[in-house]
Amino acid sequence: MTFFAPFTIPFIVGGLFMFAVVALKWSLWIVRLPRVDRRLIRHNFFTRETLIAVWEVVRESLLHVRIFRVNPLLGFMHMSLAFGWFLLIVVGWIETTAYLGWQWVPLQGHVFFKYFMPINGIVGDIHLFEHLMDALLLMVLTGVALAWYKRVRSKAMGMRRTTKHVLFDRVALSALWFIFPARLVAESLTAAVHGGGGFLTGSIGHWLQTLLGADVLHSLYEPAWWFYSTALGVFFVAMPFSRYMHIFTEIPLIFLRRWKLHPTAERKSYDRFEVEACSRCGICIDPCQLQADLGMNDTQSVYFLRDRRYNMLSLKVANNCLMCGRCEQQCPVGINLATLRLNSRAKRRNIPHEGRFKYLRGVDHSSGSGRVGYFAGCMTSLTPAVQRSMQHIFSVAGEDVWYADRDGGVCCGRPLMLSGETDAARKMVAYNTDLFRRHEIDVLVTSCPICLKVFRESYRLDGIEVLHHSEYIDRLIASGRIKVQTETRTFAYHDPCELGRGCGIYDEPRRVIGAVGRLLEPRHTRRDALCCGASLANTVIDDGQQQRIAQRMTDELVATNCDTIVTACPLCNKAISRAAGQPTEDIAEIVAKNIIV
Amino acid sequence: MRNLNFGYGISRPRAIDMDNNDLRKSNAIIHEMPELQACIGCGSCTASCTAGGITDFNFRKLHTAVRRGEYRGAYEELNKCMLCGKCRLVCPRGINTRAMVMLIKRKLGDY
Amino acid sequence: MAKRVVIVGGGAAGMQTALELKSRGIEPVIVERDIELGGKARGWHKLFPSFTPAGDIMRPLADRIRAERIRCFYGQEVTAISSDGVMLRSGERMPADAVVIATGFTLFDAHRKQEYGYGLYDNVITSVDLERMMNSGKVLLADGSEPRRIAILHCVGSRDEKVCQKHCSKVCCITGVKQAIELKEMFPTADVFNFYMDIRMFGPGYEELYREAQQRYNVHFVRGRISEAAETINKRIQIKAEDTLTGRPLKMTVDMLVLLVGMSANYENEALASTAGLSLAPNGYFKANDSFLGVVRSEREGIFFAGAATAPKSLADTLAEAALTASMVDEYLKNRYNEK
Amino acid sequence: MRRTSWQEYQKDIASDKYYYARSCIRQNFFPGSERAFLNILGRDLGIDIFDDPLHTSCTGIGYHSDVVPLETIMTVVARQFSLMAEAGYENFISSCITSFGIYNEVLATWKEFPETEERTRKYLKEATGRDLVKPRSIAHTSDIIFHHREAIARKAKHRLVNSHTGEPLRVVEHIGCHYAKIFPKSGIGGSEFPYVLAGMIETWGGDVVDYPERRHCCGFGFRNYLVQANRGSSVANSHKKLESMAPYKPDFIVANCPGCAMFLDKWQYAIAEMEGMTYGADGRGIPVLTYEEMAGLVLGYDPWELGMQMHQVDVEPLLDKLGVEYSPEAKYLGANGKYIGKPADVAVNCFDRRRIYEIKR
């Protein structure tokens, strides 16, 4: 048997086209990887990581376990579509093999098996495969139905907003929606004409037989298969240029990631895998406060990745992000959204002028001496209560402290990095590193989570332990170096983005607050904590917009009916104080007030 | 014109020449971020400036000069800014000063 | 029978309105939240621009209230207002033929500008603290010594979006000049520096006083807003500002930093306004009916304003306005009851 | 003139019997002008004017450059006044604006601080044996020409009009700073819009150009020019004025201060060399005249006799416009008929050199 019929042409052409494009894309991206990344692949290829990656592909690309965590129904929708289709292909292949034995059957022979072999006589009357295939088709159709339903009522799937799509997406999406109903119709008609079919197609076929005449059935028979094939063909052609490219991108991405590749402050070929792995599911839209509080609908990660993928990324979209990390937390593909956003900003002329920041040479405004260094941070000079409290705590703990910036210091460099001037920021990194080394400190305590993150991630401070003051105070209390009394006040704690999601510090501040008074949690807390809006990462929103974000987030803190709002970041402190209309306290302040001397 | 060395030239006028200064860039900057016009010149930005503590960088003077069409040296001067954002935190008029630094650099620079 | 008017607030505006109404044969009733009359002006030392002791103005007002046997309710908070009476926190209703809102303003809480270190550093005080000190006869540093270098900062909690106070509090500039002169008189050898963004001298004799402060008292005026303050090892205050006229950052250490705190709208205004069906101006003050002929009239018949409930005002303006309020109330009552 | 505010500033100017004090700069750069002034007054108008060989520099430039102390200059001024009294005159007229300012300043100082006058009398007596006699009136020589402008107009051979078109010439007038900026009441028309030159121009048929930088200094400013490091600032001032007046296409500039006339003229050359920028018709410079030269041309004096060949910017186009007869060949011949040499060709010397009689006697 040749397994050829004219209606298979759209399918064959579309399929070949798709595989060609995907293969081309993959090879280009791989070839263009920087040498470091290629070395990583070679190095990690024959390790356990590869096996783990295989398992992850099953979990995430087929079963979509992470989406189940966001919303079970949404997870089921994605799973039934992906896994169901996958099984249709696999079981379809087994079916062909079972009927025809081990022989080469062209692809269209598997896909349109029902057309070529309408009645199978080998397994007899059991029709095991037919029922199985019908069950799988039903599963996929349920997914399609849910997808339609999601378009109409996204809330039912835990999503307040869904993605606005581009043209390729719409074409591919429409084709995708037609594929399985078309298959159902085509197979049902085949069952009606030739008999056979499983519980689904067979029953519908039987019903059609009683409903329509043989002439009508025969005239519909070929067109139905044409339609099915065309839907597949159209989908295949649109697919590499649409969001469905994620199907074939996520798989290599999972492997590359397991082989330790990751995006950096500079753009590189690896970014392509991350960018095109985005399925534009839109899960990132709801957590975004720019959407929730300001009604902005064009800057969320899904749109940012889309714009970047199609080379239409504007500076405004790249810059309009708080980098609070709330979306990244929920991304089912685990895309490094913040890093990609960051290296999109580095588009402007980034080569620092030779003389830039030359004025840093020889500057040293530090004072005191000790093995512990204290870097308050620029912003902390505007919250002097934090600085004073820290000084008090240091003195009670009997710590000799070297103050890096009590009389004005040099910025940590992260603000420059956030605006894409990574190379210029390096001058600051070099300056501060040298300063810390020169004063021979072992521990560096900072009051600013922004500084903390950059010290930990971009500085090479081997031998110097970098701590946020909440961690430091927590240690002092735990080791008994300071003692605090408990007061009657209740405290609601706000997790600063850079401290919580940024550095994973959630428990230390809570332990410290717990030692002083009763801790209350706002509705969104820990990993879900809201951003205060004052983020340095966003240079697009104006003062009023910052204020609106702060207000919504402060309202949640106020709703706890706490006596005092506590946070651990000078920027958050300012933003919350402004929104609450009364001063907010820092962890250091409440400790200093209750420290037993 | 011969190359005579007088030992001196014609001193550039110190006056800001609003008639001859090319205000197109200045207008473009203001058009993009009109809030800059809300500056009341209180100097809070300059007083709190981290870079200003080390060098003679003065953002208030600089953006005022740029608004007047005095672009000479502004880009190089703005390169002294560390973008730390303290100025934005203290501005009583709520001006997004960090974005302003970036915008002026974008408009005046050659990238 | 005399018509009854409830006046919410027993400060300068409330007292003056009550006295004027009484003289017109109307029965005023004052409801005061505090335990005595006087409002914000009570405890103030001297008034600009004439250096009249505040007591000379406020005490006679209170005495006359007592002499005229005007009924006052103390410690009572008004929770709802309508044109025919007010509701008290106790749940009691107080009927009236008209209501005057004379609730004044709230002093800006200087703690909210943490960068100035109020409440953190001993020698950072507000203009109100300074008045209290002068009232007690002693203006001294926390360690009991005399200040030799003092900075006065204008616009703390005024014209500042960062604390949601966009308006100008109007009286701080002249207060700053007045206090600078008083400090110079107390400590002739001390240096006083006023840090300002704009000097707004709108009243009679104000500009003259400003000039006197500059010329006769040698008060230094620096055009630049202080951006941060820090305490030095010997409890002095190191301040940073830009001297905008020279375009250079300025750093100096002073013994005392006086913050000229602004006038904020009362927090309760919003709730009160909603019970009365009134609207608020964007800065949170009550909105007058118009800016010219209806400055003391509200959007509702029978509800009137007096004093700083509608905007920051000086004591002189408040007292003058209260008389206008009384006359408007009188006119309203006459029209209303003659018609019936 | 649209402005009439000048009428509020009037001063008494004597009509006859002048004691003439010369100017240092003028004698060197515009010798013909001072000679012309004496001729116009003495010969043409029949006025008694005394040119005293005994008087000295007022030392004003030294004074303004912190070289000559106040006591010294007061004594010098007192000596000039005494010389005048000895010569039998009491109306002191000064050819120099700097000197004019000095005389006014010294008189005002004596009035405000009588002890300085006493000291000066003492010094004068000790140094020269003379007694101080203060003048009855003091005026600048441009005041005198202004005073007699009508008389000059009556004798005029030429008017300040383009003889070909009949259009009035556009004249930029420039008043020396020390004429009235120190003492507004000392100048005709006050400090803001002095009328002294404008009055002459209008009377003799010209149009005064009222341009934005009219009141600006020429840039001499003593130390601005005397110290080489500051000269950039000096030339910048003239540059600013020239830029400002250029759109009005002035036919010539007239100044009443020796320094101004010199700088407005010579800086045009310097600016052309430095920036390649030239002003005036065809970019060949704007002629700069002293008011005596202007009066002399009106009265029909020979331009070379007036010393106009000493100018940096050639005056021939202006002479042609005025319809003044002159001999091109005689331009660089001295009073004794000897060739005095000629300047090299530069951008602002516009006149065709081939017409000049190349003889060396």
Short mmCIF file of C-alpha atoms in Angstrom, two decimals, chain C residues 8-189:
data_model
loop_
_atom_site.label_atom_id
_atom_site.label_comp_id
_atom_site.label_asym_id
_atom_site.label_seq_id
_atom_site.Cartn_x
_atom_site.Cartn_y
_atom_site.Cartn_z
CA VAL C 8 -18.04 72.61 65.22
CA GLY C 9 -14.69 73.54 66.70
CA GLY C 10 -13.76 76.00 69.42
CA GLY C 11 -10.62 77.51 68.04
CA ALA C 12 -10.16 81.10 66.96
CA ALA C 13 -12.64 80.71 64.10
CA GLY C 14 -15.28 79.01 66.24
CA MET C 15 -15.04 81.49 69.09
CA GLN C 16 -15.12 84.54 66.87
CA THR C 17 -18.11 83.18 64.93
CA ALA C 18 -19.93 82.44 68.18
CA LEU C 19 -19.36 85.95 69.51
CA GLU C 20 -20.47 87.57 66.28
CA LEU C 21 -23.59 85.42 66.13
CA LYS C 22 -24.43 86.19 69.73
CA SER C 23 -24.20 89.90 69.03
CA ARG C 24 -26.74 89.37 66.28
CA GLY C 25 -29.19 87.74 68.65
CA ILE C 26 -28.54 84.22 67.50
CA GLU C 27 -27.78 81.44 69.95
CA PRO C 28 -24.44 79.80 69.20
CA VAL C 29 -23.38 76.44 70.63
CA ILE C 30 -19.75 75.39 70.41
CA VAL C 31 -18.79 71.72 70.23
CA GLU C 32 -15.11 71.29 70.99
CA ARG C 33 -13.18 68.05 70.78
CA ASP C 34 -10.55 69.20 73.25
CA ILE C 35 -11.17 69.90 76.91
CA GLU C 36 -10.83 73.65 76.46
CA LEU C 37 -11.25 76.38 73.87
CA GLY C 38 -8.45 77.91 71.84
CA GLY C 39 -7.46 75.41 69.18
CA LYS C 40 -4.03 75.55 67.62
CA ALA C 41 -3.36 79.16 68.59
CA ARG C 42 -3.48 78.23 72.24
CA GLY C 43 0.02 77.93 73.54
CA TRP C 44 1.43 79.91 70.66
CA HIS C 45 3.94 82.46 71.81
CA LYS C 46 3.80 85.52 69.62
CA LEU C 47 2.00 86.32 66.42
CA PHE C 48 3.42 87.58 63.15
CA PRO C 49 3.98 90.19 61.94
CA SER C 50 3.52 92.37 65.03
CA PHE C 51 4.90 90.07 67.74
CA THR C 52 1.64 90.41 69.62
CA PRO C 53 1.47 87.75 72.33
CA ALA C 54 -1.03 85.12 71.15
CA GLY C 55 -2.61 85.19 74.57
CA ASP C 56 -3.57 88.84 74.06
CA ILE C 57 -5.83 87.76 71.24
CA MET C 58 -6.99 84.37 72.42
CA ARG C 59 -7.59 85.02 76.11
CA PRO C 60 -10.08 87.89 75.61
CA LEU C 61 -11.95 85.73 73.10
CA ALA C 62 -12.35 82.94 75.62
CA ASP C 63 -13.23 85.40 78.37
CA ARG C 64 -15.94 86.94 76.25
CA ILE C 65 -17.35 83.52 75.42
CA ARG C 66 -17.67 82.94 79.12
CA ALA C 67 -19.09 86.40 79.80
CA GLU C 68 -21.66 86.00 77.07
CA ARG C 69 -22.61 82.63 78.56
CA ILE C 70 -22.21 80.89 75.24
CA ARG C 71 -22.80 77.20 75.68
CA CYS C 72 -19.76 75.04 75.01
CA PHE C 73 -19.51 71.26 74.95
CA TYR C 74 -16.05 69.94 75.65
CA GLY C 75 -14.51 66.61 74.83
CA GLN C 76 -17.24 66.00 72.30
CA GLU C 77 -16.48 64.85 68.82
CA VAL C 78 -18.85 65.47 65.94
CA THR C 79 -19.30 62.45 63.71
CA ALA C 80 -21.96 63.66 61.29
CA ILE C 81 -23.16 67.02 60.05
CA SER C 82 -26.34 68.13 58.34
CA SER C 83 -27.93 71.54 57.93
CA ASP C 84 -30.29 70.88 60.83
CA GLY C 85 -27.85 69.62 63.40
CA VAL C 86 -24.90 67.45 64.24
CA MET C 87 -24.40 63.96 65.59
CA LEU C 88 -21.96 63.43 68.43
CA ARG C 89 -19.67 60.46 69.01
CA SER C 90 -21.78 59.69 72.09
CA GLY C 91 -24.72 59.09 69.77
CA GLU C 92 -26.48 62.21 70.91
CA ARG C 93 -28.03 64.43 68.27
CA MET C 94 -27.74 68.15 68.58
CA PRO C 95 -30.43 69.95 66.52
CA ALA C 96 -29.69 73.36 65.02
CA ASP C 97 -30.98 75.85 62.49
CA ALA C 98 -27.57 76.10 60.86
CA VAL C 99 -24.14 74.58 61.31
CA VAL C 100 -20.71 76.21 61.05
CA ILE C 101 -17.71 74.01 60.37
CA ALA C 102 -14.74 75.58 62.11
CA THR C 103 -12.63 72.48 62.45
CA GLY C 104 -9.38 74.08 61.39
CA PHE C 105 -6.39 72.03 60.34
CA THR C 106 -3.95 69.40 61.57
CA LEU C 107 -0.28 70.14 62.04
CA PHE C 108 1.90 68.15 59.71
CA ASP C 109 3.61 65.33 61.58
CA ALA C 110 7.31 65.99 61.14
CA HIS C 111 8.09 62.34 61.84
CA ARG C 112 6.90 61.66 58.34
CA LYS C 113 9.96 63.41 56.93
CA GLN C 114 12.34 60.97 58.47
CA GLU C 115 15.32 62.38 56.59
CA TYR C 116 15.14 65.43 58.85
CA GLY C 117 15.42 63.26 61.93
CA TYR C 118 12.57 64.71 63.96
CA GLY C 119 12.11 62.53 67.00
CA LEU C 120 15.45 60.94 66.28
CA TYR C 121 17.81 63.76 66.98
CA ASP C 122 17.33 65.76 70.14
CA ASN C 123 18.01 69.10 68.57
CA VAL C 124 15.64 68.84 65.65
CA ILE C 125 12.43 70.59 66.67
CA THR C 126 9.36 71.89 64.91
CA SER C 127 8.16 75.46 64.77
CA VAL C 128 5.44 74.47 67.24
CA ASP C 129 7.99 73.09 69.68
CA LEU C 130 9.90 76.35 69.37
CA GLU C 131 6.79 78.36 70.27
CA ARG C 132 6.24 76.18 73.31
CA MET C 133 9.87 76.65 74.30
CA MET C 134 9.58 80.39 73.93
CA ASN C 135 6.40 80.30 75.97
CA SER C 136 8.28 78.58 78.73
CA GLY C 137 10.85 81.32 78.47
CA LYS C 138 13.71 79.00 77.61
CA VAL C 139 14.98 78.01 74.21
CA LEU C 140 17.82 75.64 74.85
CA LEU C 141 19.48 72.68 73.30
CA ALA C 142 18.85 69.22 74.68
CA ASP C 143 21.97 69.49 76.87
CA GLY C 144 20.77 72.77 78.32
CA SER C 145 23.18 75.00 76.45
CA GLU C 146 22.34 77.89 74.20
CA PRO C 147 22.26 77.41 70.44
CA ARG C 148 24.84 79.38 68.52
CA ARG C 149 23.94 78.29 65.05
CA ILE C 150 20.37 77.56 64.07
CA ALA C 151 18.83 76.43 60.79
CA ILE C 152 15.17 76.96 60.02
CA LEU C 153 13.75 74.86 57.21
CA HIS C 154 10.72 76.08 55.32
CA CYS C 155 8.10 73.89 53.63
CA VAL C 156 8.23 70.80 55.83
CA GLY C 157 5.05 69.02 54.85
CA SER C 158 4.10 71.72 52.40
CA ARG C 159 4.55 71.66 48.65
CA ASP C 160 5.83 68.12 48.96
CA GLU C 161 4.33 65.35 46.90
CA LYS C 162 6.34 62.81 48.78
CA VAL C 163 4.09 63.25 51.80
CA CYS C 164 1.01 63.97 49.71
CA GLN C 165 0.94 67.62 50.73
CA LYS C 166 0.89 69.48 47.48
CA HIS C 167 -0.39 72.79 48.76
CA CYS C 168 1.41 75.78 50.24
CA SER C 169 0.64 76.25 53.92
CA LYS C 170 0.86 79.99 53.47
CA VAL C 171 1.88 80.98 56.99
CA CYS C 172 5.18 79.12 57.41
CA CYS C 173 7.35 81.60 55.52
CA ILE C 174 6.35 84.50 57.70
CA THR C 175 6.48 82.28 60.78
CA GLY C 176 10.02 81.33 59.83
CA VAL C 177 10.98 84.98 59.51
CA LYS C 178 9.29 85.80 62.79
CA GLN C 179 10.96 82.97 64.64
CA ALA C 180 14.33 83.82 63.13
CA ILE C 181 13.98 87.34 64.51
CA GLU C 182 12.88 86.06 67.90
CA LEU C 183 15.85 83.70 68.00
CA LYS C 184 18.20 86.51 67.04
CA GLU C 185 16.76 88.67 69.77
CA MET C 186 17.23 85.89 72.26
CA PHE C 187 20.71 84.99 71.02
CA PRO C 188 22.15 88.06 69.29
CA THR C 189 25.47 86.38 68.59
#
